[in-house]
Amino acid sequence: MKAPVLKQIERITTGFSQDTLAPEEEANMLLVLDEISFFNRSCPKVVASAHKTCVSGVMKTATAGELAPATVHVRTIDLGGKEHRLPVKGLTAELACCRENSTIECQMRWEGHGNYALQYQPATRGKHQLHIRINRKSIKGSPYTVMARRSLQSLGKPVNIIRNIKNPYGIATNSRGEIIVVERGASCVSIFTPEGQKIRSFGKEGTARGQFVRPWGIAVVEDDSLVVADHALHRIQKFTSYGSLIASIGTQGSNPMQFQSPIGVTYNHKTGKLYVLECSSHRVQILNRDLTFSSTFGSQGSGNERLQNPYDIATDSDGNVYITNNSSHCVKVFTPEGKFLHRFGSQGNGVGQFNSPTGIAIDCRNIVYIVDYGNCRVSLFTTQGQFLKSFGSRGSAEGQFNGSYGITVCSDGSILVTDSGNNRIQIL
């Protein structure tokens, strides 16, 4: 099969001076023939191999409007298979925005030793594809998916509002970007597309398995399964992403696997355990993947390791646990096992203060988002409690809040807040 191809190449290239062939032409020949090369052996050339060229440092997430770095490691080989570290022609990179169907050329700079410094800058939030090619041939692994997040400076301005939701409380998103919200006023869970179109609802008022009386917090766990805490029935229930009941666990009480008004629930991706926050017993129960008991921490009081009317719970990338304390107007931080680390916040309406904080969420950058219920705003902090910014005020206009409880962060950096008093979800 290869002999006729090589004879045809020989016929086409007869009379060509190998010294005048540009490297990219030779690279094209190499790539088209799947690394079967045809050279004048008296003048071996160096060519670039697309499928042996790689990239390091490409971030899965970037910030819209900000430059992100990466390094392209070009592998160049000669006829004898010897590797060189030389610059090549025909190396290009472009960033394609999937949402707007547009592309921008990326910056590349030769740094020597076979390496190019690459910089790419998403203009808008959302999914992007980073294409890196040698002579229009994609290198190994290209295209790379990059999710561009909104910058902190742009947060706070509503980009969409989902209306006519009956008293929304807990909120989460799954791997498909769908929005899952607890409609406490309708005793159900509703699922929306990322754009806010309703897909389905499940559950109804009642005490039977799969039903709710006062559903509150919600968490997405492995395989996009859902865990819902029912404040009034003192139990948690696990469902498939389509709403089929998997398990219903708990009765009222203070023993392990009993609950006193469970209100917040979160899945710790670092440890693979489920954390259930109980408002009335001021404690956290830690459950294994199979929903069996693991351990517990917390009790009522004002000491560092004690909780006062805890409202919501979240974990950071290290697995540390953050709990909003509604009555003591602060956030307390614990290890995954429940050992106290530090706290931040105090009562008031000043910078970095709270008035009955409720919902909490932490994004992949370890930025902490707090719903400041009494001050009708959302405040942002580092994991060490350093204040970053806040936005919002009391009212029903866009960007205002009236009785907000739940909060979560989308993969593109947008914030979802359940604006319960206004029966809506604001995407900011």
CSV table of C-alpha atoms in Angstrom, one decimal:
chain,number,residue,atom,x,y,z
A,1,MET,CA,0.0,0.0,0.0
A,2,LYS,CA,2.8,2.4,0.8
A,3,ALA,CA,4.9,1.8,-2.4
A,4,PRO,CA,2.5,3.5,-4.8
A,5,VAL,CA,2.1,6.4,-2.5
A,6,LEU,CA,5.8,6.9,-2.2
A,7,LYS,CA,6.2,6.6,-6.0
A,8,GLN,CA,3.5,9.3,-6.5
A,9,ILE,CA,5.3,11.6,-4.1
A,10,GLU,CA,8.6,11.0,-5.9
A,11,ARG,CA,6.9,11.9,-9.2
A,12,ILE,CA,5.4,15.1,-7.7
A,13,THR,CA,8.6,16.3,-6.0
A,14,THR,CA,11.0,15.5,-8.9
A,15,GLY,CA,13.0,18.7,-9.5
A,16,PHE,CA,12.2,20.3,-6.2
A,17,SER,CA,15.1,21.6,-4.3
A,18,GLN,CA,14.9,20.2,-0.8
A,19,ASP,CA,16.8,23.2,0.5
A,20,THR,CA,14.0,25.5,-0.5
A,21,LEU,CA,11.2,23.5,1.1
A,22,ALA,CA,9.8,25.3,4.1
A,23,PRO,CA,9.5,23.3,7.3
A,24,GLU,CA,5.7,23.5,7.2
A,25,GLU,CA,5.6,21.9,3.8
A,26,GLU,CA,7.6,19.0,5.0
A,27,ALA,CA,5.5,18.8,8.2
A,28,ASN,CA,2.4,18.6,6.0
A,29,MET,CA,3.8,15.7,4.1
A,30,LEU,CA,4.8,14.0,7.3
A,31,LEU,CA,1.3,14.4,8.8
A,32,VAL,CA,-0.7,13.5,5.8
A,33,LEU,CA,1.2,10.3,5.5
A,34,ASP,CA,0.9,9.5,9.1
A,35,GLU,CA,4.6,10.0,9.8
A,36,ILE,CA,5.7,8.2,6.6
A,37,SER,CA,8.4,10.7,5.5
A,38,PHE,CA,10.0,11.1,2.1
A,39,PHE,CA,13.2,13.1,2.1
A,40,ASN,CA,16.4,13.6,0.1
A,41,ARG,CA,18.8,11.7,2.3
A,42,SER,CA,21.6,14.0,1.4
A,43,CYS,CA,19.8,16.9,3.1
A,44,PRO,CA,17.9,15.6,6.1
A,45,LYS,CA,15.4,18.2,7.4
A,46,VAL,CA,13.8,18.8,10.8
A,47,VAL,CA,10.0,18.5,10.8
A,48,ALA,CA,7.4,19.1,13.5
A,49,SER,CA,5.1,16.3,14.6
A,50,ALA,CA,1.6,17.4,15.5
A,51,HIS,CA,0.6,14.3,17.3
A,52,LYS,CA,3.8,14.3,19.4
A,53,THR,CA,3.5,17.9,20.3
A,54,CYS,CA,1.8,18.6,23.7
A,55,VAL,CA,0.7,21.4,25.9
A,56,SER,CA,1.0,21.9,29.7
A,57,GLY,CA,-0.7,24.3,32.0
A,58,VAL,CA,-4.0,24.7,30.2
A,59,MET,CA,-6.4,25.6,32.9
A,60,LYS,CA,-9.8,24.0,32.8
A,61,THR,CA,-11.2,27.2,34.1
A,62,ALA,CA,-10.2,30.8,33.3
A,63,THR,CA,-11.6,34.2,34.0
A,64,ALA,CA,-13.4,36.2,31.3
A,65,GLY,CA,-11.3,39.3,30.3
A,66,GLU,CA,-8.1,38.0,31.9
A,67,LEU,CA,-5.1,36.4,30.2
A,68,ALA,CA,-4.5,32.7,31.0
A,69,PRO,CA,-1.0,31.1,30.5
A,70,ALA,CA,0.0,27.7,29.1
A,71,THR,CA,3.2,26.2,27.5
A,72,VAL,CA,3.3,24.4,24.1
A,73,HIS,CA,6.0,21.8,24.0
A,74,VAL,CA,6.9,21.3,20.3
A,75,ARG,CA,8.6,18.0,19.4
A,76,THR,CA,10.7,18.3,16.2
A,77,ILE,CA,12.5,15.3,14.7
A,78,ASP,CA,14.9,14.7,11.8
A,79,LEU,CA,14.9,11.9,9.3
A,80,GLY,CA,16.9,9.7,11.6
A,81,GLY,CA,14.4,10.2,14.4
A,82,LYS,CA,16.7,12.5,16.5
A,83,GLU,CA,14.8,15.0,18.5
A,84,HIS,CA,15.6,18.7,18.2
A,85,ARG,CA,14.4,21.8,20.1
A,86,LEU,CA,13.9,24.3,17.3
A,87,PRO,CA,11.1,26.8,16.4
A,88,VAL,CA,8.7,25.7,13.8
A,89,LYS,CA,6.5,27.4,11.2
A,90,GLY,CA,2.7,26.7,11.0
A,91,LEU,CA,2.1,26.6,14.7
A,92,THR,CA,-1.2,28.4,15.5
A,93,ALA,CA,-3.6,28.7,18.4
A,94,GLU,CA,-7.1,30.1,18.6
A,95,LEU,CA,-9.9,30.2,21.2
A,96,ALA,CA,-13.4,29.5,20.1
A,97,CYS,CA,-16.4,30.6,22.2
A,98,CYS,CA,-19.1,27.9,22.0
A,99,ARG,CA,-21.9,30.2,23.1
A,100,GLU,CA,-21.2,33.0,20.6
A,101,ASN,CA,-19.7,30.9,17.8
A,102,SER,CA,-16.7,33.2,17.5
A,103,THR,CA,-12.9,32.7,17.6
A,104,ILE,CA,-10.0,34.8,18.6
A,105,GLU,CA,-6.3,34.2,17.8
A,106,CYS,CA,-4.1,33.5,20.8
A,107,GLN,CA,-0.6,34.9,21.5
A,108,MET,CA,2.4,32.7,21.3
A,109,ARG,CA,6.1,33.5,22.0
A,110,TRP,CA,9.1,31.3,21.4
A,111,GLU,CA,11.0,30.7,24.6
A,112,GLY,CA,13.6,28.3,23.4
A,113,HIS,CA,14.3,24.6,24.2
A,114,GLY,CA,11.2,23.5,22.2
A,115,ASN,CA,8.8,25.6,24.2
A,116,TYR,CA,6.3,28.3,23.2
A,117,ALA,CA,4.6,30.5,25.8
A,118,LEU,CA,0.9,30.6,25.0
A,119,GLN,CA,-1.6,33.2,26.3
A,120,TYR,CA,-5.4,33.0,25.7
A,121,GLN,CA,-8.1,35.4,26.9
A,122,PRO,CA,-11.8,34.5,26.9
A,123,ALA,CA,-13.9,37.6,26.1
A,124,THR,CA,-17.1,36.2,27.7
A,125,ARG,CA,-18.2,33.6,30.2
A,126,GLY,CA,-19.0,30.1,29.2
A,127,LYS,CA,-17.5,27.1,27.4
A,128,HIS,CA,-14.6,27.6,25.0
A,129,GLN,CA,-12.4,25.4,22.9
A,130,LEU,CA,-8.7,26.0,22.7
A,131,HIS,CA,-7.4,24.7,19.3
A,132,ILE,CA,-3.7,24.3,18.8
A,133,ARG,CA,-2.5,23.2,15.4
A,134,ILE,CA,0.6,22.6,13.3
A,135,ASN,CA,-0.2,23.4,9.6
A,136,ARG,CA,-3.9,23.0,10.3
A,137,LYS,CA,-3.3,19.6,12.0
A,138,SER,CA,-4.5,19.4,15.6
A,139,ILE,CA,-1.8,18.5,18.2
A,140,LYS,CA,-2.3,15.8,20.7
A,141,GLY,CA,-5.3,16.6,23.0
A,142,SER,CA,-6.5,19.5,21.0
A,143,PRO,CA,-9.1,21.1,21.3
A,144,TYR,CA,-8.9,21.7,25.0
A,145,THR,CA,-12.1,22.7,26.9
A,146,VAL,CA,-11.8,25.9,28.9
A,147,MET,CA,-14.7,27.1,31.0
A,148,ALA,CA,-14.5,30.9,31.3
A,149,ARG,CA,-15.9,32.3,34.5
A,150,ARG,CA,-17.2,35.7,35.2
A,151,SER,CA,-14.7,38.0,36.9
A,152,LEU,CA,-15.4,39.1,40.5
A,153,GLN,CA,-15.8,42.7,39.3
A,154,SER,CA,-18.7,41.8,37.0
A,155,LEU,CA,-20.6,39.8,39.7
A,156,GLY,CA,-23.8,41.4,41.1
A,157,LYS,CA,-25.6,42.4,38.0
A,158,PRO,CA,-28.4,40.0,37.1
A,159,VAL,CA,-28.0,38.2,33.8
A,160,ASN,CA,-31.3,36.3,34.1
A,161,ILE,CA,-34.2,35.8,36.5
A,162,ILE,CA,-36.3,32.7,36.8
A,163,ARG,CA,-39.8,33.8,38.1
A,164,ASN,CA,-42.9,32.3,39.5
A,165,ILE,CA,-41.2,29.8,41.9
A,166,LYS,CA,-43.1,29.1,45.0
A,167,ASN,CA,-40.9,30.1,48.0
A,168,PRO,CA,-37.6,28.7,46.8
A,169,TYR,CA,-35.0,27.7,49.4
A,170,GLY,CA,-32.2,25.2,48.7
A,171,ILE,CA,-30.5,25.4,45.3
A,172,ALA,CA,-27.8,23.4,43.4
A,173,THR,CA,-26.5,22.6,39.9
A,174,ASN,CA,-25.5,19.2,38.4
A,175,SER,CA,-22.8,18.2,35.9
A,176,ARG,CA,-25.1,19.1,33.0
A,177,GLY,CA,-25.4,22.7,34.3
A,178,GLU,CA,-29.1,22.1,35.2
A,179,ILE,CA,-30.5,24.2,38.1
A,180,ILE,CA,-32.2,22.2,40.9
A,181,VAL,CA,-34.2,24.2,43.4
A,182,VAL,CA,-36.4,23.3,46.4
A,183,GLU,CA,-39.8,24.9,46.1
A,184,ARG,CA,-40.8,24.9,49.7
A,185,GLY,CA,-44.2,26.5,48.9
A,186,ALA,CA,-45.1,23.7,46.5
A,187,SER,CA,-43.4,20.9,48.5
A,188,CYS,CA,-41.4,19.8,45.5
A,189,VAL,CA,-38.1,19.9,43.7
A,190,SER,CA,-37.9,21.6,40.3
A,191,ILE,CA,-35.2,21.3,37.6
A,192,PHE,CA,-34.5,24.0,35.1
A,193,THR,CA,-32.1,24.3,32.1
A,194,PRO,CA,-29.1,26.6,32.5
A,195,GLU,CA,-31.2,29.2,30.6
A,196,GLY,CA,-34.0,28.9,33.1
A,197,GLN,CA,-36.6,26.8,31.2
A,198,LYS,CA,-38.4,24.3,33.5
A,199,ILE,CA,-37.7,20.7,32.7
A,200,ARG,CA,-39.6,18.8,35.4
A,201,SER,CA,-40.6,18.7,39.0
A,202,PHE,CA,-41.0,15.8,41.5
A,203,GLY,CA,-42.4,15.4,44.9
A,204,LYS,CA,-45.6,16.6,46.6
A,205,GLU,CA,-46.8,17.4,50.1
A,206,GLY,CA,-47.2,14.4,52.3
A,207,THR,CA,-45.5,12.2,54.8
A,208,ALA,CA,-45.0,9.1,52.6
A,209,ARG,CA,-41.6,8.2,51.2
A,210,GLY,CA,-40.7,10.5,48.4
A,211,GLN,CA,-43.0,13.3,49.7
A,212,PHE,CA,-42.2,16.5,51.5
A,213,VAL,CA,-43.7,18.7,54.2
A,214,ARG,CA,-41.0,21.4,54.6
A,215,PRO,CA,-38.1,20.6,52.3
A,216,TRP,CA,-35.1,22.9,52.7
A,217,GLY,CA,-31.5,22.1,51.7
A,218,ILE,CA,-30.4,20.2,48.7
A,219,ALA,CA,-27.1,18.7,47.5
A,220,VAL,CA,-25.9,17.0,44.3
A,221,VAL,CA,-23.8,13.9,45.1
A,222,GLU,CA,-22.1,11.3,42.9
A,223,ASP,CA,-23.8,10.4,39.6
A,224,ASP,CA,-25.9,13.6,39.9
A,225,SER,CA,-28.1,12.0,42.6
A,226,LEU,CA,-29.9,14.5,44.8
A,227,VAL,CA,-30.2,14.6,48.6
A,228,VAL,CA,-33.0,16.7,50.1
A,229,ALA,CA,-33.3,17.6,53.8
A,230,ASP,CA,-36.9,17.8,55.1
A,231,HIS,CA,-37.0,20.2,58.0
A,232,ALA,CA,-40.4,19.2,59.3
A,233,LEU,CA,-40.2,15.4,58.8
A,234,HIS,CA,-36.7,15.2,60.3
A,235,ARG,CA,-35.3,13.1,57.5
A,236,ILE,CA,-33.2,13.2,54.4
A,237,GLN,CA,-34.2,11.6,51.1
A,238,LYS,CA,-32.0,10.6,48.2
A,239,PHE,CA,-33.3,10.7,44.6
A,240,THR,CA,-31.9,10.0,41.1
A,241,SER,CA,-31.4,13.1,38.9
A,242,TYR,CA,-34.8,12.4,37.4
A,243,GLY,CA,-36.6,12.2,40.7
A,244,SER,CA,-36.9,8.5,41.5
A,245,LEU,CA,-36.6,7.7,45.2
A,246,ILE,CA,-33.4,5.9,46.2
A,247,ALA,CA,-33.6,6.1,50.0
A,248,SER,CA,-35.5,7.8,52.8
A,249,ILE,CA,-33.5,8.0,56.1
A,250,GLY,CA,-34.2,9.4,59.5
A,251,THR,CA,-36.7,10.0,62.3
A,252,GLN,CA,-36.9,12.7,64.9
A,253,GLY,CA,-34.3,12.3,67.7
A,254,SER,CA,-30.8,12.9,68.9
A,255,ASN,CA,-29.2,9.6,68.3
A,256,PRO,CA,-27.0,8.8,65.3
A,257,MET,CA,-29.1,8.7,62.1
A,258,GLN,CA,-31.9,10.6,63.8
A,259,PHE,CA,-32.4,14.2,63.0
A,260,GLN,CA,-33.7,17.4,64.7
A,261,SER,CA,-34.8,19.7,61.9
A,262,PRO,CA,-32.2,19.0,59.2
A,263,ILE,CA,-31.8,22.2,57.2
A,264,GLY,CA,-28.5,22.1,55.3
A,265,VAL,CA,-26.8,19.3,53.4
A,266,THR,CA,-23.6,19.2,51.3
A,267,TYR,CA,-21.5,16.6,49.7
A,268,ASN,CA,-17.7,16.7,50.4
A,269,HIS,CA,-16.0,15.8,47.2
A,270,LYS,CA,-12.7,15.5,49.0
A,271,THR,CA,-13.8,12.9,51.5
A,272,GLY,CA,-16.8,11.4,49.6
A,273,LYS,CA,-19.0,11.9,52.7
A,274,LEU,CA,-22.3,13.6,53.1
A,275,TYR,CA,-22.7,16.4,55.8
A,276,VAL,CA,-26.2,17.0,57.3
A,277,LEU,CA,-26.7,20.2,59.3
A,278,GLU,CA,-29.3,20.0,62.1
A,279,CYS,CA,-30.7,23.4,63.1
A,280,SER,CA,-32.5,22.3,66.3
A,281,SER,CA,-29.7,20.1,67.7
A,282,HIS,CA,-27.0,22.5,66.6
A,283,ARG,CA,-24.8,19.7,65.2
A,284,VAL,CA,-23.5,18.1,62.0
A,285,GLN,CA,-23.9,14.4,61.2
A,286,ILE,CA,-21.4,12.9,58.7
A,287,LEU,CA,-22.6,10.0,56.6
A,288,ASN,CA,-20.8,7.6,54.4
A,289,ARG,CA,-21.5,7.2,50.7
A,290,ASP,CA,-24.0,4.4,51.5
A,291,LEU,CA,-25.8,6.8,53.9
A,292,THR,CA,-24.6,4.9,57.0
A,293,PHE,CA,-23.4,6.9,60.0
A,294,SER,CA,-19.8,8.0,60.2
A,295,SER,CA,-19.4,10.6,62.9
A,296,THR,CA,-20.8,13.8,64.3
A,297,PHE,CA,-19.6,17.2,65.7
A,298,GLY,CA,-21.1,20.3,67.1
A,299,SER,CA,-23.4,21.3,70.0
A,300,GLN,CA,-25.3,24.3,71.1
A,301,GLY,CA,-23.3,27.2,72.6
A,302,SER,CA,-21.1,30.2,71.9
A,303,GLY,CA,-17.7,28.5,72.1
A,304,ASN,CA,-15.6,28.1,69.0
A,305,GLU,CA,-16.6,24.5,68.4
A,306,ARG,CA,-20.2,25.1,69.2
A,307,LEU,CA,-23.0,26.2,66.9
A,308,GLN,CA,-25.9,28.7,67.3
A,309,ASN,CA,-28.8,28.2,65.1
A,310,PRO,CA,-26.7,26.9,62.1
A,311,TYR,CA,-28.3,27.5,58.8
A,312,ASP,CA,-26.2,26.2,55.9
A,313,ILE,CA,-23.1,24.2,55.2
A,314,ALA,CA,-20.5,24.0,52.4
A,315,THR,CA,-17.0,22.6,51.8
A,316,ASP,CA,-13.9,24.0,50.0
A,317,SER,CA,-11.4,22.2,47.8
A,318,ASP,CA,-9.4,20.9,50.8
A,319,GLY,CA,-12.6,19.4,52.3
A,320,ASN,CA,-12.8,22.0,55.1
A,321,VAL,CA,-16.3,22.6,56.3
A,322,TYR,CA,-18.0,26.1,56.5
A,323,ILE,CA,-21.1,26.7,58.5
A,324,THR,CA,-23.2,29.9,58.7
A,325,ASN,CA,-24.4,30.6,62.3
A,326,ASN,CA,-27.6,32.6,62.1
A,327,SER,CA,-27.8,33.6,65.7
A,328,SER,CA,-24.1,34.5,66.3
A,329,HIS,CA,-23.8,36.2,62.9
A,330,CYS,CA,-20.7,34.5,61.8
A,331,VAL,CA,-19.1,31.7,59.7
A,332,LYS,CA,-17.2,28.9,61.4
A,333,VAL,CA,-14.7,26.8,59.7
A,334,PHE,CA,-13.9,23.2,60.6
A,335,THR,CA,-11.7,20.4,59.3
A,336,PRO,CA,-13.4,17.5,57.5
A,337,GLU,CA,-13.5,15.7,60.8
A,338,GLY,CA,-15.1,18.6,62.7
A,339,LYS,CA,-12.1,20.2,64.4
A,340,PHE,CA,-12.5,24.0,64.7
A,341,LEU,CA,-10.1,26.1,62.6
A,342,HIS,CA,-11.3,29.7,62.6
A,343,ARG,CA,-14.3,32.0,62.3
A,344,PHE,CA,-15.1,35.3,60.6
A,345,GLY,CA,-17.8,37.9,60.6
A,346,SER,CA,-19.7,39.7,63.3
A,347,GLN,CA,-23.1,41.3,63.7
A,348,GLY,CA,-23.7,44.6,61.9
A,349,ASN,CA,-24.2,46.1,58.4
A,350,GLY,CA,-20.7,47.2,57.9
A,351,VAL,CA,-18.0,45.7,55.6
A,352,GLY,CA,-17.6,42.0,56.3
A,353,GLN,CA,-20.4,41.9,58.9
A,354,PHE,CA,-23.6,39.9,58.8
A,355,ASN,CA,-27.2,40.2,60.0
A,356,SER,CA,-28.4,36.6,60.3
A,357,PRO,CA,-26.4,34.9,57.5
A,358,THR,CA,-28.2,32.0,55.8
A,359,GLY,CA,-26.9,30.4,52.5
A,360,ILE,CA,-23.3,29.6,51.8
A,361,ALA,CA,-21.4,28.4,48.7
A,362,ILE,CA,-17.8,28.0,47.7
A,363,ASP,CA,-16.5,27.9,44.2
A,364,CYS,CA,-13.5,26.2,42.6
A,365,ARG,CA,-11.4,29.2,43.3
A,366,ASN,CA,-12.2,28.8,47.0
A,367,ILE,CA,-14.2,32.1,47.1
A,368,VAL,CA,-16.8,32.0,49.8
A,369,TYR,CA,-20.3,33.4,49.0
A,370,ILE,CA,-22.6,34.2,51.9
A,371,VAL,CA,-26.3,35.2,51.8
A,372,ASP,CA,-26.6,38.0,54.3
A,373,TYR,CA,-30.3,37.6,55.0
A,374,GLY,CA,-30.9,40.6,57.3
A,375,ASN,CA,-28.8,43.0,55.2
A,376,CYS,CA,-30.4,41.8,51.9
A,377,ARG,CA,-27.1,41.3,50.2
A,378,VAL,CA,-24.5,38.7,49.1
A,379,SER,CA,-20.9,39.0,50.5
A,380,LEU,CA,-17.8,37.4,49.1
A,381,PHE,CA,-14.7,36.3,51.2
A,382,THR,CA,-11.6,34.3,50.9
A,383,THR,CA,-11.4,31.1,52.8
A,384,GLN,CA,-9.4,32.9,55.5
A,385,GLY,CA,-12.3,35.4,56.0
A,386,GLN,CA,-10.9,38.3,54.1
A,387,PHE,CA,-13.7,40.5,52.7
A,388,LEU,CA,-13.8,40.8,48.9
A,389,LYS,CA,-17.0,42.5,47.9
A,390,SER,CA,-20.8,42.6,48.5
A,391,PHE,CA,-23.8,43.5,46.4
A,392,GLY,CA,-27.6,43.8,46.8
A,393,SER,CA,-30.1,45.7,48.8
A,394,ARG,CA,-33.7,45.2,50.0
A,395,GLY,CA,-36.4,45.3,47.3
A,396,SER,CA,-38.0,43.6,44.4
A,397,ALA,CA,-36.1,45.2,41.5
A,398,GLU,CA,-33.4,43.2,39.7
A,399,GLY,CA,-30.3,42.8,41.9
A,400,GLN,CA,-32.4,43.4,45.0
A,401,PHE,CA,-33.4,40.7,47.6
A,402,ASN,CA,-36.3,40.0,49.9
A,403,GLY,CA,-35.8,37.0,52.2
A,404,SER,CA,-33.0,35.1,50.4
A,405,TYR,CA,-31.9,31.7,51.7
A,406,GLY,CA,-30.0,29.5,49.1
A,407,ILE,CA,-27.0,30.1,47.0
A,408,THR,CA,-24.8,28.2,44.6
A,409,VAL,CA,-22.2,28.9,42.0
A,410,CYS,CA,-22.4,27.8,38.3
A,411,SER,CA,-19.4,26.4,36.4
A,412,ASP,CA,-19.1,29.7,34.5
A,413,GLY,CA,-18.9,31.7,37.8
A,414,SER,CA,-22.4,33.0,37.8
A,415,ILE,CA,-24.2,33.0,41.1
A,416,LEU,CA,-27.7,31.6,41.7
A,417,VAL,CA,-29.6,33.1,44.7
A,418,THR,CA,-33.1,31.9,45.8
A,419,ASP,CA,-34.9,35.2,46.4
A,420,SER,CA,-37.7,33.6,48.4
A,421,GLY,CA,-39.7,36.7,49.3
A,422,ASN,CA,-39.9,37.6,45.6
A,423,ASN,CA,-40.6,34.0,44.5
A,424,ARG,CA,-37.7,33.9,42.0
A,425,ILE,CA,-34.1,32.8,41.4
A,426,GLN,CA,-31.7,35.5,40.4
A,427,ILE,CA,-28.7,34.6,38.2
A,428,LEU,CA,-26.0,37.2,38.9
